[in-house]
Amino acid sequence: MSPAEIKFYFDDQEVIGLTGQSVGAALLANGDRILRKTRFNEKARGVFCGIGVCFDCLVVIDGLANQRACITEIKAGMKVQTQAGADA
Amino acid sequence: MHNVVIVGGGPAGLSAALSAAAAGAPVLLLDSNPRLGGQYWRQPDESFGDQGSQHFDLETGLLLINAVKARKEIEVWSGAQIWSATHKDGVNTLRVLVNGKEKIINTGNLILCTGAYDRTLPFPGWDIPGVMTPGGVQSLIKGHGVLAGKKVVVAGSGPFLLPVAAGVVKAGGSVVELLEANKSRRWITSLFVVLENLSKIKEGFYYIKTISEAKVRARFGYAVVAAHAGVNGELDSVDVAKINRNFKIKKVRNVKCDVAAIGWGFTPDTTLAGTLGCKQIVAKDGAVVVSADSNQQSSVAGVFVAGEITGIGGSELSMAEGVIAGLSAAKFVGCKVEVLKAHRARRAKKQRFATALINSYPIKDGWKSWVHQETIICRCEEVKLKDLHYAIDELGATDSRTAKLLTRCGMGMCQGRICGRSVVDLVADQLNVSPTDTDRISAVNRPIITPISLGQLAAGE
């Protein structure tokens, strides 16, 4: 058995991830390392702690802001967007 | 009705669940991860197949996980996020989000096994995408089958850097530098501790064999002291410094890499225990831990604690503490069971090894000289060192709590989990005093266990 492919979207681009992968992991595997821009200095941020502690990998998922990419599992058809600032 | 509620499905929580259930107590095990095992035995979806090659000892983990699953007295809630907790008159109330639905648990008998996360230190450029914690790099490999980058620098201090470097090599990456800040390997001198813990030595050699086969050589007395982004805003290179015994920079050179995995040991996650009123104390290395008696009971009757939150000690000590916590909790709810001498002896042996290890990897004060005025200290609120200094020098802050309130340093989404410990050190440094235990404990005081959005709550029941 090998993991099934799951299709989702990052900033409207199609991305293929594998069963059970987090949004952050699937995006890193796809070469996407910048997940948001900070609200004051507009600095790029990505996955840092990888285990849900640091809240640095925040993205917008299906319209809901401030979701931790590193601990949110990908689902087919999910729409993930780069988060700009607090984006709430 | 569950007699014993356990929080955390890692080595301590799994062991506690098994011993409590074996003693006759029904157990509810809450775990925030999608799969049991904690950070140590983290695994991807089962469709990825055998993951043994990414672990030194996955067999033990699988034995415990399968035993927990097989016991009908143990109910497991995976993906359970506790967002709020209160304690009143012997009853602990946990508000938990499970698959988007809120559930409320009231219990007098809790075992907290909430583990630890990588300790990080701020330095110029540590917020650039590509700079990560070693635990983060490892969790991507173990939990998702993803290598964060091809050219990886592994740096910081502590024995955990070895399995991370070995994991990168096994996943097909290249470890361009493996840097341990400390020079001494003083634990070799405590020969008795080494001899009675040969399994841990075997584990060390297993990693060393893997990384030396890939021709990676560890360098001692070196650290990453700055990171630089390329034009795309992602990590392009790091400054590697030869440092002295106190971590002061002697000589710097630049190294190209995609990923820098940098960690300085671990910080116990005592948030939940603290919120419930469990007494916290400051360990010798400055970490805030939960105080536990010989039965693993915290200062709150009926709330037991095991694993890394009582002091960093690794999986084997966590398991030994978990067994005792499980038995004690079962006894607390009326099961006829006693903690045996053998259980305490096993814990003492693992504790001696953990203590020897922690003493071998001190984090020296010189790291503060790597931080510049423009360096981000609080990643969430983008507070710089100069902002902290302004709060102290111009606004009159006389402790880290006031400096925090004046700058919002440590008041963002992570609630100071990442910067809190460093802020206490940096503020004390500017005031030219030593941090007090009160400073350290107040830095880990968090009103919310996990911040969640109102949207998530509204989506629940």
PDB file of C-alpha atoms in Angstrom, chain A residues 3 18-22 24-26 28-29 47-51 70, chain B residues 35 38-45 48-56 58 132-154 160-175 206-207 210-211 259 261:
ATOM      1  CA  PRO A   3      -0.340   6.767   0.301  1.00  0.00           C
ATOM      2  CA  LEU A  18      -0.266  12.581   0.233  1.00  0.00           C
ATOM      3  CA  THR A  19      -2.753  11.063   2.693  1.00  0.00           C
ATOM      4  CA  GLY A  20      -2.215  12.271   6.249  1.00  0.00           C
ATOM      5  CA  GLN A  21       0.217  15.048   5.360  1.00  0.00           C
ATOM      6  CA  SER A  22      -0.214  18.460   6.885  1.00  0.00           C
ATOM      7  CA  GLY A  24       2.739  22.745   5.743  1.00  0.00           C
ATOM      8  CA  ALA A  25       4.422  19.447   4.877  1.00  0.00           C
ATOM      9  CA  ALA A  26       2.681  19.107   1.505  1.00  0.00           C
ATOM     10  CA  LEU A  28       7.229  22.244   1.611  1.00  0.00           C
ATOM     11  CA  ALA A  29       7.362  19.093  -0.518  1.00  0.00           C
ATOM     12  CA  VAL A  47       7.119  26.508   9.046  1.00  0.00           C
ATOM     13  CA  PHE A  48       9.342  26.984  12.107  1.00  0.00           C
ATOM     14  CA  CYS A  49       8.508  24.611  15.007  1.00  0.00           C
ATOM     15  CA  GLY A  50       6.545  22.153  12.867  1.00  0.00           C
ATOM     16  CA  ILE A  51       4.481  20.880  15.816  1.00  0.00           C
ATOM     17  CA  CYS A  70       1.914  22.397  10.266  1.00  0.00           C
TER      18      CYS A  70
ATOM     19  CA  ARG B  35      -1.965   9.407  15.629  1.00  0.00           C
ATOM     20  CA  GLY B  38       3.871  11.778  20.643  1.00  0.00           C
ATOM     21  CA  GLN B  39       6.836  13.540  19.095  1.00  0.00           C
ATOM     22  CA  TYR B  40       9.193  10.640  19.827  1.00  0.00           C
ATOM     23  CA  TRP B  41       7.214   7.937  18.050  1.00  0.00           C
ATOM     24  CA  ARG B  42       5.610  10.228  15.474  1.00  0.00           C
ATOM     25  CA  GLN B  43       4.477   8.359  12.347  1.00  0.00           C
ATOM     26  CA  PRO B  44       2.784   9.272   9.080  1.00  0.00           C
ATOM     27  CA  ASP B  45      -0.498   7.777   7.855  1.00  0.00           C
ATOM     28  CA  PHE B  48       3.201   5.081   4.138  1.00  0.00           C
ATOM     29  CA  GLY B  49       4.197   1.581   5.277  1.00  0.00           C
ATOM     30  CA  ASP B  50       7.033   0.544   7.624  1.00  0.00           C
ATOM     31  CA  GLN B  51       8.695   3.555   9.272  1.00  0.00           C
ATOM     32  CA  GLY B  52      11.281   1.610  11.276  1.00  0.00           C
ATOM     33  CA  SER B  53      14.232   3.129   9.399  1.00  0.00           C
ATOM     34  CA  GLN B  54      13.416   6.620  10.668  1.00  0.00           C
ATOM     35  CA  HIS B  55      13.468   5.509  14.308  1.00  0.00           C
ATOM     36  CA  PHE B  56      16.015   3.980  16.656  1.00  0.00           C
ATOM     37  CA  LEU B  58       9.893   2.247  16.918  1.00  0.00           C
ATOM     38  CA  MET B 132      13.523  25.796  11.697  1.00  0.00           C
ATOM     39  CA  THR B 133      13.737  23.853  14.909  1.00  0.00           C
ATOM     40  CA  PRO B 134      15.358  20.391  14.808  1.00  0.00           C
ATOM     41  CA  GLY B 135      12.082  18.986  16.120  1.00  0.00           C
ATOM     42  CA  GLY B 136      10.248  20.617  13.230  1.00  0.00           C
ATOM     43  CA  VAL B 137      12.598  19.132  10.636  1.00  0.00           C
ATOM     44  CA  GLN B 138      12.276  15.739  12.292  1.00  0.00           C
ATOM     45  CA  SER B 139       8.493  15.858  12.568  1.00  0.00           C
ATOM     46  CA  LEU B 140       8.234  16.609   8.837  1.00  0.00           C
ATOM     47  CA  ILE B 141      10.321  13.537   8.062  1.00  0.00           C
ATOM     48  CA  LYS B 142       8.780  11.173  10.623  1.00  0.00           C
ATOM     49  CA  GLY B 143       5.197  12.361  10.409  1.00  0.00           C
ATOM     50  CA  HIS B 144       4.836  13.369   6.754  1.00  0.00           C
ATOM     51  CA  GLY B 145       7.704  11.808   4.788  1.00  0.00           C
ATOM     52  CA  VAL B 146       8.909  15.283   3.784  1.00  0.00           C
ATOM     53  CA  LEU B 147      12.471  16.577   3.835  1.00  0.00           C
ATOM     54  CA  ALA B 148      12.369  20.333   4.490  1.00  0.00           C
ATOM     55  CA  GLY B 149      15.355  21.013   2.190  1.00  0.00           C
ATOM     56  CA  LYS B 150      18.284  19.379   0.445  1.00  0.00           C
ATOM     57  CA  LYS B 151      21.205  21.155   2.127  1.00  0.00           C
ATOM     58  CA  VAL B 152      20.694  21.199   5.852  1.00  0.00           C
ATOM     59  CA  VAL B 153      22.697  22.756   8.678  1.00  0.00           C
ATOM     60  CA  VAL B 154      21.966  21.114  12.033  1.00  0.00           C
ATOM     61  CA  PHE B 160      18.851  15.503  20.023  1.00  0.00           C
ATOM     62  CA  LEU B 161      20.909  17.024  17.178  1.00  0.00           C
ATOM     63  CA  LEU B 162      22.254  13.532  16.388  1.00  0.00           C
ATOM     64  CA  PRO B 163      18.954  11.797  15.542  1.00  0.00           C
ATOM     65  CA  VAL B 164      17.873  14.845  13.537  1.00  0.00           C
ATOM     66  CA  ALA B 165      21.063  14.819  11.452  1.00  0.00           C
ATOM     67  CA  ALA B 166      20.746  11.036  11.022  1.00  0.00           C
ATOM     68  CA  GLY B 167      17.110  11.436   9.954  1.00  0.00           C
ATOM     69  CA  VAL B 168      18.028  14.012   7.295  1.00  0.00           C
ATOM     70  CA  VAL B 169      20.709  11.669   5.915  1.00  0.00           C
ATOM     71  CA  LYS B 170      18.320   8.690   5.865  1.00  0.00           C
ATOM     72  CA  ALA B 171      15.683  10.771   4.079  1.00  0.00           C
ATOM     73  CA  GLY B 172      18.198  11.526   1.332  1.00  0.00           C
ATOM     74  CA  GLY B 173      19.278  15.016   2.363  1.00  0.00           C
ATOM     75  CA  SER B 174      22.744  16.359   2.863  1.00  0.00           C
ATOM     76  CA  VAL B 175      23.884  17.615   6.267  1.00  0.00           C
ATOM     77  CA  TYR B 206      23.413   4.156  16.135  1.00  0.00           C
ATOM     78  CA  TYR B 207      23.011   7.798  15.088  1.00  0.00           C
ATOM     79  CA  THR B 210      24.468   6.734  10.277  1.00  0.00           C
ATOM     80  CA  ILE B 211      25.913  10.219  10.043  1.00  0.00           C
ATOM     81  CA  VAL B 259      17.450  24.720   5.877  1.00  0.00           C
ATOM     82  CA  ALA B 261      17.679  23.280  12.059  1.00  0.00           C
TER      83      ALA B 261
END
